CSV table of C-alpha atoms in Angstrom, one decimal:
chain,number,residue,atom,x,y,z
A,20,MET,CA,0.0,0.0,0.0
A,21,VAL,CA,2.8,2.4,0.9
A,22,GLY,CA,4.6,1.6,-2.4
A,23,PHE,CA,1.3,2.3,-4.3
A,24,ILE,CA,0.9,5.7,-2.7
A,25,LEU,CA,4.6,6.4,-3.3
A,26,PHE,CA,4.1,5.8,-7.0
A,27,PHE,CA,1.5,8.6,-7.2
A,28,VAL,CA,3.7,10.9,-5.1
A,29,ASP,CA,6.6,10.2,-7.5
A,30,ALA,CA,4.4,11.0,-10.5
A,31,SER,CA,3.1,14.2,-8.9
A,32,PHE,CA,6.7,15.3,-8.0
A,33,LEU,CA,8.0,14.5,-11.5
A,34,PHE,CA,5.3,16.5,-13.2
A,35,ALA,CA,5.8,19.4,-10.8
A,36,SER,CA,9.6,19.3,-11.1
A,37,VAL,CA,9.8,19.2,-14.9
A,38,TYR,CA,7.3,22.1,-15.0
A,39,LEU,CA,9.5,24.2,-12.7
A,40,VAL,CA,12.6,23.2,-14.7
A,41,SER,CA,10.8,24.3,-17.9
A,42,LEU,CA,10.4,27.7,-16.4
A,43,VAL,CA,14.2,28.0,-15.9
A,44,SER,CA,15.4,26.1,-19.0
A,45,PHE,CA,13.9,25.3,-22.3
A,46,LEU,CA,11.8,22.1,-21.9
A,47,MET,CA,8.8,21.5,-24.2
A,48,PRO,CA,5.7,19.4,-23.1
A,49,ILE,CA,6.9,16.3,-25.1
A,50,GLY,CA,10.2,16.5,-23.1
A,51,GLN,CA,8.4,16.8,-19.8
A,52,PHE,CA,6.2,13.8,-20.5
A,53,ALA,CA,9.3,11.8,-21.7
A,54,ILE,CA,11.2,12.4,-18.5
A,55,VAL,CA,8.2,11.5,-16.3
A,56,ILE,CA,7.4,8.2,-18.0
A,57,VAL,CA,11.0,7.0,-18.4
A,58,SER,CA,11.8,8.0,-14.8
A,59,LEU,CA,8.9,6.0,-13.3
A,60,ILE,CA,9.9,2.9,-15.3
A,61,SER,CA,13.5,3.4,-14.1
A,62,PHE,CA,12.4,3.7,-10.5
A,63,TYR,CA,10.5,0.4,-10.7
A,64,ALA,CA,13.4,-1.4,-12.5
A,65,PHE,CA,15.8,-0.4,-9.7
A,66,ARG,CA,13.4,-1.6,-7.0
A,67,LEU,CA,12.8,1.8,-5.5
A,68,TYR,CA,9.3,0.7,-4.6
A,69,ASP,CA,10.5,-2.3,-2.7
A,70,LEU,CA,10.7,-0.5,0.7
A,71,PRO,CA,11.4,-3.6,2.9
A,72,ARG,CA,14.4,-4.4,0.7
A,73,ILE,CA,15.7,-0.8,0.8
A,74,LYS,CA,15.4,-0.9,4.6
A,75,ARG,CA,17.3,-4.2,4.8
A,76,THR,CA,20.1,-3.7,2.3
A,77,GLN,CA,20.7,0.0,2.8
A,78,ASN,CA,21.8,0.6,-0.8
A,79,LEU,CA,19.4,3.4,-1.3
A,80,LEU,CA,21.8,6.0,-2.6
A,81,SER,CA,23.4,3.7,-5.2
A,82,ASN,CA,20.0,2.6,-6.5
A,83,ALA,CA,18.7,6.1,-6.6
A,84,LEU,CA,21.7,7.4,-8.5
A,85,LEU,CA,21.7,4.5,-11.0
A,86,ALA,CA,17.9,5.1,-11.6
A,87,VAL,CA,18.5,8.8,-12.3
A,88,VAL,CA,21.5,8.1,-14.6
A,89,VAL,CA,19.7,5.3,-16.5
A,90,SER,CA,16.6,7.4,-16.9
A,91,GLY,CA,18.6,10.3,-18.2
A,92,VAL,CA,20.5,8.1,-20.7
A,93,LEU,CA,17.2,6.6,-21.9
A,94,VAL,CA,15.7,10.0,-22.4
A,95,VAL,CA,18.7,11.0,-24.5
A,96,LEU,CA,18.6,7.9,-26.6
A,97,ILE,CA,14.9,7.8,-27.2
A,98,PHE,CA,14.1,11.5,-27.5
A,99,PHE,CA,17.4,13.3,-28.3
A,100,LEU,CA,18.5,11.3,-31.3
A,101,PRO,CA,15.6,12.0,-33.6
A,102,ARG,CA,16.3,15.3,-35.3
A,103,LEU,CA,12.7,16.5,-34.9
A,104,VAL,CA,12.9,16.2,-31.1
A,105,LEU,CA,16.6,17.0,-30.6
A,106,GLU,CA,15.9,20.6,-29.6
A,107,GLN,CA,12.9,19.8,-27.5
A,108,ILE,CA,14.9,19.1,-24.4
A,109,SER,CA,18.0,21.0,-23.3
A,110,ARG,CA,21.0,19.4,-21.6
A,111,ARG,CA,20.8,22.0,-18.9
A,112,ALA,CA,17.1,21.1,-18.2
A,113,LEU,CA,18.0,17.4,-17.9
A,114,LEU,CA,20.8,18.2,-15.5
A,115,TYR,CA,18.5,20.3,-13.3
A,116,GLU,CA,15.9,17.6,-13.3
A,117,SER,CA,18.3,14.8,-12.5
A,118,SER,CA,19.7,16.7,-9.5
A,119,LEU,CA,16.2,17.3,-8.2
A,120,LEU,CA,15.3,13.7,-8.7
A,121,LEU,CA,18.3,12.4,-6.8
A,122,VAL,CA,17.6,14.5,-3.7
A,123,TYR,CA,13.9,13.7,-3.9
A,124,LEU,CA,14.4,9.9,-4.2
A,125,TYR,CA,16.9,9.8,-1.3
A,126,LEU,CA,14.6,11.8,1.1
A,127,SER,CA,11.3,10.2,0.0
A,128,ARG,CA,12.6,6.6,0.4
A,129,LYS,CA,14.3,7.3,3.7
A,130,ILE,CA,11.0,8.7,5.1
A,131,ALA,CA,8.8,6.0,3.5
A,132,SER,CA,11.0,3.1,4.6
A,133,SER,CA,11.0,4.4,8.2
A,134,LEU,CA,7.2,4.3,8.2
A,135,ILE,CA,6.9,0.7,7.3
A,136,LYS,CA,7.2,-2.1,9.9
A,137,ARG,CA,9.2,-4.9,8.5
A,138,SER,CA,7.6,-8.3,9.1
A,139,PRO,CA,10.0,-11.0,10.5
A,140,VAL,CA,11.6,-13.4,8.1
A,141,ARG,CA,10.3,-16.9,8.7
A,142,PHE,CA,12.8,-19.8,8.5
A,143,PHE,CA,11.9,-23.5,8.6
A,144,ALA,CA,15.1,-25.2,9.7
A,145,ILE,CA,15.6,-28.9,9.2
A,146,GLY,CA,18.4,-30.6,11.1
A,147,CYS,CA,20.3,-27.3,11.6
A,148,SER,CA,20.2,-24.0,13.5
A,149,VAL,CA,19.7,-20.5,12.1
A,150,ASP,CA,21.7,-17.6,13.2
A,151,CYS,CA,19.2,-14.7,12.9
A,152,VAL,CA,20.9,-11.6,11.5
A,153,GLU,CA,17.6,-9.6,11.7
A,154,ASP,CA,14.1,-10.0,13.2
A,155,CYS,CA,13.1,-13.5,12.3
A,156,SER,CA,10.9,-16.4,13.3
A,157,VAL,CA,12.5,-19.8,13.3
A,158,LYS,CA,10.9,-23.3,13.5
A,159,ALA,CA,13.6,-25.9,13.9
A,160,ILE,CA,12.9,-29.6,13.2
A,161,SER,CA,15.3,-32.4,13.9
A,162,ASN,CA,16.3,-34.9,11.3
A,163,SER,CA,18.0,-38.2,12.1
A,164,THR,CA,18.5,-39.5,8.6
A,165,ALA,CA,21.3,-38.8,6.2
A,166,THR,CA,18.9,-37.6,3.5
A,167,ILE,CA,16.3,-34.9,4.0
A,168,ASP,CA,13.0,-36.2,2.5
A,169,PHE,CA,10.6,-33.3,2.1
A,170,THR,CA,7.6,-35.6,2.1
A,171,SER,CA,8.1,-36.0,5.9
A,172,PHE,CA,8.0,-32.3,6.4
A,173,GLN,CA,5.4,-31.2,3.8
A,174,GLU,CA,2.5,-30.7,6.3
A,175,ALA,CA,4.7,-28.8,8.8
A,176,ILE,CA,6.0,-26.5,6.1
A,177,LYS,CA,2.5,-25.8,4.8
A,178,GLU,CA,1.3,-25.0,8.3
A,179,PHE,CA,4.2,-22.7,9.3
A,180,LYS,CA,4.3,-20.9,5.9
A,181,PRO,CA,8.0,-20.0,5.9
A,182,ASP,CA,9.8,-17.6,3.6
A,183,PHE,CA,12.8,-20.0,3.5
A,184,VAL,CA,13.5,-23.6,4.2
A,185,VAL,CA,17.0,-24.0,5.7
A,186,VAL,CA,19.0,-27.3,5.5
A,187,PRO,CA,22.5,-28.3,6.6
A,188,VAL,CA,25.5,-27.6,4.3
A,189,ASP,CA,26.1,-30.3,1.7
A,190,SER,CA,23.0,-32.3,2.8
A,191,LYS,CA,21.3,-34.8,0.5
A,192,LEU,CA,17.8,-33.8,-0.5
A,193,ALA,CA,14.9,-35.9,-1.8
A,194,ASN,CA,11.5,-34.9,-3.2
A,195,VAL,CA,12.3,-31.2,-3.4
A,196,ASN,CA,9.8,-30.8,-6.2
A,197,ILE,CA,6.8,-31.2,-3.8
A,198,LEU,CA,7.6,-27.8,-2.3
A,199,PRO,CA,6.0,-24.6,-3.8
A,200,LEU,CA,8.1,-23.1,-6.6
A,201,ASP,CA,8.3,-19.8,-4.7
A,202,LEU,CA,9.7,-21.3,-1.6
A,203,PRO,CA,13.6,-21.2,-1.6
A,204,VAL,CA,15.7,-23.9,-0.1
A,205,ILE,CA,19.0,-22.6,1.2
A,206,SER,CA,21.8,-23.9,3.3
A,207,SER,CA,22.4,-22.7,6.9
A,208,LYS,CA,25.5,-20.7,5.9
A,209,GLN,CA,23.6,-18.9,3.1
A,210,VAL,CA,21.4,-17.3,5.8
A,211,THR,CA,24.3,-15.1,6.9
A,212,GLU,CA,25.4,-14.4,3.4
A,213,ILE,CA,22.0,-13.4,2.0
A,214,PHE,CA,20.7,-11.5,5.0
A,215,GLY,CA,23.9,-10.4,6.7
A,216,LEU,CA,25.8,-9.7,3.5
A,217,ARG,CA,28.9,-11.3,4.9
A,218,LEU,CA,30.3,-14.9,5.1
A,219,ASP,CA,29.9,-17.3,7.9
A,220,LEU,CA,33.5,-18.0,8.8
A,221,GLY,CA,32.6,-21.1,10.7
A,222,GLN,CA,31.4,-22.8,7.5
A,223,PHE,CA,33.6,-21.0,5.0
A,224,ARG,CA,35.7,-22.8,2.4
A,225,PRO,CA,38.6,-21.0,0.6
A,226,GLU,CA,37.5,-22.4,-2.8
A,227,GLU,CA,34.3,-20.3,-2.6
A,228,LEU,CA,36.3,-17.1,-3.4
A,229,TYR,CA,37.5,-18.1,-6.8
A,230,GLY,CA,35.2,-17.3,-9.7
A,231,TYR,CA,34.2,-14.3,-11.7
A,232,ALA,CA,35.7,-12.0,-9.1
A,233,PHE,CA,39.2,-13.1,-10.1
A,234,SER,CA,38.7,-12.8,-13.9
A,235,SER,CA,41.3,-10.8,-15.8
A,236,TRP,CA,38.5,-8.8,-17.5
A,237,TYR,CA,37.1,-7.6,-14.2
A,238,ALA,CA,40.5,-6.8,-12.8
A,239,SER,CA,41.5,-4.8,-15.9
A,240,VAL,CA,38.3,-2.8,-16.1
A,241,LYS,CA,38.4,-2.1,-12.3
A,242,SER,CA,42.0,-0.9,-12.5
A,243,VAL,CA,41.3,1.5,-15.4
A,244,ILE,CA,38.1,3.0,-13.8
A,245,GLU,CA,39.7,3.4,-10.4
A,246,TRP,CA,42.9,5.0,-11.8
A,247,VAL,CA,40.8,7.6,-13.7
A,248,ILE,CA,38.7,8.3,-10.6
A,249,ALA,CA,41.9,8.5,-8.4
A,250,LEU,CA,43.5,11.0,-10.8
A,251,ALA,CA,40.5,13.2,-10.9
A,252,LEU,CA,40.0,13.1,-7.1
A,253,SER,CA,43.7,13.7,-6.5
A,254,ILE,CA,43.5,16.9,-8.4
A,255,LEU,CA,40.1,18.0,-7.0
A,256,SER,CA,41.1,17.2,-3.4
A,257,PHE,CA,44.5,18.9,-3.4
A,258,PRO,CA,43.1,22.1,-1.8
A,259,LEU,CA,41.5,20.0,1.0
A,260,VAL,CA,44.8,18.1,1.6
A,261,LEU,CA,46.7,21.4,1.7
A,262,ILE,CA,44.2,22.9,4.2
A,263,ALA,CA,44.3,19.8,6.4
A,264,ALA,CA,48.1,19.7,6.3
A,265,ILE,CA,48.3,23.3,7.5
A,266,ALA,CA,45.9,22.6,10.3
A,267,VAL,CA,48.0,19.6,11.4
A,268,MET,CA,51.2,21.7,11.5
A,269,ILE,CA,49.5,24.4,13.6
A,270,ASN,CA,48.1,21.8,16.1
A,271,ASP,CA,51.2,19.6,16.2
A,272,PRO,CA,54.3,20.9,14.4
A,273,GLY,CA,56.1,18.5,12.2
A,274,ASN,CA,55.5,16.5,9.0
A,275,PRO,CA,51.7,16.7,8.3
A,276,PHE,CA,51.9,13.3,6.5
A,277,PHE,CA,52.0,9.9,8.0
A,278,VAL,CA,53.9,7.3,6.0
A,279,GLN,CA,53.8,3.7,7.2
A,280,GLU,CA,54.6,0.3,5.7
A,281,ARG,CA,51.5,-1.8,5.0
A,282,LEU,CA,50.9,-5.1,3.2
A,283,GLY,CA,49.3,-5.0,-0.3
A,284,LYS,CA,48.2,-7.7,-2.7
A,285,ASN,CA,49.7,-11.1,-2.0
A,286,GLY,CA,51.5,-9.6,1.1
A,287,LYS,CA,53.7,-7.3,-0.9
A,288,PRO,CA,54.8,-4.4,1.3
A,289,PHE,CA,54.3,-0.7,0.3
A,290,LYS,CA,54.3,2.7,1.9
A,291,ILE,CA,50.8,4.1,2.6
A,292,VAL,CA,50.4,7.9,2.8
A,293,LYS,CA,47.8,9.5,5.1
A,294,ILE,CA,47.4,12.9,6.7
A,295,ARG,CA,48.7,12.7,10.3
A,296,THR,CA,45.9,13.0,12.9
A,297,MET,CA,47.9,11.7,16.0
A,298,ARG,CA,50.7,13.3,18.0
A,299,LYS,CA,54.2,12.3,16.8
A,300,GLU,CA,55.0,10.9,20.2
A,301,GLY,CA,53.5,7.6,21.3
A,302,ASP,CA,52.5,4.2,19.8
A,303,HIS,CA,51.0,4.5,16.3
A,304,THR,CA,50.6,0.7,15.7
A,305,SER,CA,47.8,-0.1,18.1
A,306,TRP,CA,44.1,0.0,17.3
A,307,THR,CA,42.2,3.3,17.5
A,308,LYS,CA,39.9,3.6,20.5
A,309,ASP,CA,36.9,5.8,21.2
A,310,LYS,CA,38.1,9.2,22.6
A,311,ASP,CA,41.7,8.2,21.8
A,312,ASP,CA,44.0,10.8,23.5
A,313,ARG,CA,46.6,10.4,20.8
A,314,ILE,CA,44.4,12.3,18.4
A,315,PHE,CA,44.8,16.1,18.6
A,316,GLY,CA,42.0,18.6,18.0
A,317,ALA,CA,42.4,19.2,14.3
A,318,GLY,CA,42.9,15.5,13.8
A,319,LYS,CA,39.5,14.7,15.2
A,320,VAL,CA,37.9,17.0,12.7
A,321,ILE,CA,40.0,15.6,9.8
A,322,ARG,CA,39.1,12.0,10.8
A,323,LYS,CA,35.4,12.9,11.1
A,324,LEU,CA,35.5,14.3,7.6
A,325,ARG,CA,37.8,11.5,6.4
A,326,PHE,CA,40.2,14.0,4.9
A,327,ASP,CA,43.1,11.9,6.3
A,328,GLU,CA,42.4,9.2,3.7
A,329,LEU,CA,42.7,11.6,0.7
A,330,PRO,CA,46.5,11.2,0.1
A,331,GLN,CA,45.8,7.5,-0.5
A,332,PHE,CA,44.6,8.3,-4.0
A,333,TRP,CA,48.3,8.7,-4.7
A,334,ASN,CA,48.8,5.1,-3.7
A,335,VAL,CA,46.0,4.1,-6.2
A,336,LEU,CA,47.9,6.0,-8.9
A,337,ARG,CA,51.0,4.0,-8.1
A,338,ALA,CA,49.0,0.7,-8.3
A,339,ASP,CA,49.7,-0.1,-4.6
A,340,MET,CA,46.1,0.1,-3.7
A,341,ALA,CA,42.6,0.2,-5.2
A,342,ILE,CA,39.8,2.6,-4.3
A,343,VAL,CA,37.6,-0.4,-3.1
A,344,GLY,CA,39.1,-3.3,-1.2
A,345,PRO,CA,40.0,-4.6,2.3
A,346,ARG,CA,42.0,-2.1,4.4
A,347,PRO,CA,45.8,-2.7,4.4
A,348,GLU,CA,47.4,-3.7,7.7
A,349,THR,CA,50.9,-3.4,9.0
A,350,PRO,CA,53.2,-6.5,8.7
A,351,SER,CA,53.4,-7.0,12.5
A,352,ILE,CA,49.7,-6.8,13.1
A,353,ALA,CA,48.9,-8.9,10.1
A,354,ALA,CA,51.2,-11.6,11.2
A,355,GLU,CA,49.7,-11.6,14.7
A,356,LEU,CA,46.1,-11.7,13.4
A,357,ALA,CA,46.9,-14.5,10.9
A,358,GLU,CA,48.0,-16.7,13.8
A,359,LYS,CA,44.8,-16.1,15.7
A,360,ILE,CA,42.2,-15.9,13.0
A,361,PRO,CA,41.7,-18.6,10.3
A,362,PHE,CA,41.7,-17.4,6.7
A,363,TYR,CA,42.9,-13.9,7.7
A,364,ASN,CA,45.6,-13.8,5.0
A,365,LEU,CA,43.0,-14.5,2.2
A,366,ARG,CA,42.0,-10.8,2.4
A,367,MET,CA,45.4,-10.1,0.8
A,368,LYS,CA,44.4,-12.0,-2.4
A,369,VAL,CA,43.2,-8.6,-3.8
A,370,LYS,CA,44.6,-5.1,-3.6
A,371,PRO,CA,43.8,-3.2,-0.4
A,372,GLY,CA,41.4,-0.3,-0.7
A,373,ILE,CA,40.8,3.2,0.6
A,374,THR,CA,37.2,2.2,1.4
A,375,GLY,CA,35.6,-1.3,1.6
A,376,TRP,CA,32.6,-3.3,2.4
A,377,ALA,CA,33.9,-4.1,6.0
A,378,GLN,CA,34.5,-0.4,6.7
A,379,LEU,CA,30.9,0.5,5.7
A,380,ASN,CA,29.3,-2.2,7.8
A,381,TRP,CA,31.5,-2.4,10.9
A,382,GLY,CA,33.9,0.5,11.2
A,383,TYR,CA,37.2,0.5,13.1
A,384,ASP,CA,38.9,-2.4,14.8
A,385,GLY,CA,38.7,-2.4,18.6
A,386,SER,CA,39.1,-6.1,19.4
A,387,LEU,CA,39.8,-9.5,18.0
A,388,GLU,CA,36.0,-10.0,17.6
A,389,ASP,CA,35.8,-6.8,15.5
A,390,VAL,CA,38.6,-8.1,13.2
A,391,GLN,CA,36.7,-11.4,12.7
A,392,MET,CA,33.5,-9.6,11.9
A,393,LYS,CA,35.3,-7.4,9.4
A,394,LEU,CA,37.0,-10.4,7.8
A,395,SER,CA,33.6,-11.9,7.2
A,396,TYR,CA,32.6,-8.8,5.3
A,397,ASP,CA,35.9,-8.6,3.5
A,398,LEU,CA,35.6,-12.2,2.2
A,399,PHE,CA,32.0,-11.5,1.2
A,400,TYR,CA,33.3,-8.6,-0.9
A,401,ILE,CA,36.1,-10.7,-2.4
A,402,LYS,CA,33.7,-13.5,-3.3
A,403,ASN,CA,31.1,-11.2,-4.9
A,404,ARG,CA,33.3,-8.5,-6.4
A,405,SER,CA,31.9,-6.8,-9.5
A,406,ILE,CA,31.9,-3.3,-11.1
A,407,MET,CA,28.4,-2.7,-9.8
A,408,PHE,CA,29.3,-3.8,-6.3
A,409,ASP,CA,32.4,-1.5,-6.3
A,410,LEU,CA,30.1,1.4,-7.5
A,411,ARG,CA,27.7,0.7,-4.7
A,412,ILE,CA,30.5,0.8,-2.1
A,413,MET,CA,31.8,4.1,-3.5
A,414,LEU,CA,28.4,5.7,-3.4
A,415,GLN,CA,27.7,4.4,0.2
A,416,THR,CA,31.0,5.8,1.2
A,417,MET,CA,30.0,9.2,-0.1
A,418,GLU,CA,26.8,8.9,1.9
A,419,THR,CA,28.7,8.0,5.0
A,420,MET,CA,31.1,10.9,4.6
A,421,LEU,CA,28.2,13.4,4.0
A,422,LEU,CA,26.3,12.2,7.0
A,423,GLY,CA,29.5,11.9,9.2
A,424,ARG,CA,28.9,8.3,10.2
A,425,GLY,CA,31.5,5.7,11.2
A,426,ALA,CA,34.5,8.0,11.7
A,427,ARG,CA,36.4,7.8,14.9
């Protein structure tokens, strides 16, 4: 019902916004109508009416931006190319409209998703347990045989009406075809992966990582795209780096940059460059804590705005790092963690990044448990890497920076 109402709100906003844009920039009625229709189709295609999913996956900004970009491209292809309509819509009008749309989509979905009450996910677990990663209802049934025969559980499943049937990893299944076609059967470790967007380290196997994510095509395209972005951002952020460096020297005289050895892809050492936010004296190898007294005044602001990470674009240009990937660690800490945490070194199968899936979902390390949780997110990213996933992480990082979340 909320989605249905939202559709009419979207249509009303689109008609009103394109009319206002037409007052500022040249936009004929045919252009106004084109933008409204194509935008609504794009909103639906990028699941901006699926509010429970938006609330669960928290990828609103990336979906909104993609919907706006795709609708803009479609308007150009369909209505700009014919000579008759080429002058009906100006590029400036399209830019104004796209900017309005992006702000509207973000705010409207944030408000709408906060109004809905998400119903618990219902799991029917056979011979295994379910680690709930969100509000859920679980009915667990024991199974003493080596094979799970669904004829024995058909009535119980029909009565409970689950959203998912969960079975042990690598279990043998019989008579699966008696289940409704819209009832997914998943393994217990997939629950964490699907709903938590991370891997279950207790049931993880290293061979899971190797697939499309390690294709040479993806690696080449990712490297080119990130190098171009890093070059542009290095130039654009130079004034911010300069201002931050001056602020550091005023607060704590000395070199405003912090250079430290970190481990890159396949454990290859390199020198990472950051803006210094801690006093020169003291230990710089231990984990950052809340209200860390090593951080001086200007450093707290710089970390809050994440300006301390900007010089790392230079590392991307040197091919030491990527924009998206697991955070690089010092050799001593990496060796210590590898001894205590299984599979820890697998995060070095890819280039380390300035931002990453673990940073967005968990933040800074404060304990061994934090490291294990972040590793589960890092391995999920490595397993599911793609250009679209990288774009989503970049956009969510922008959202985090603008809202000032997660920095310490």
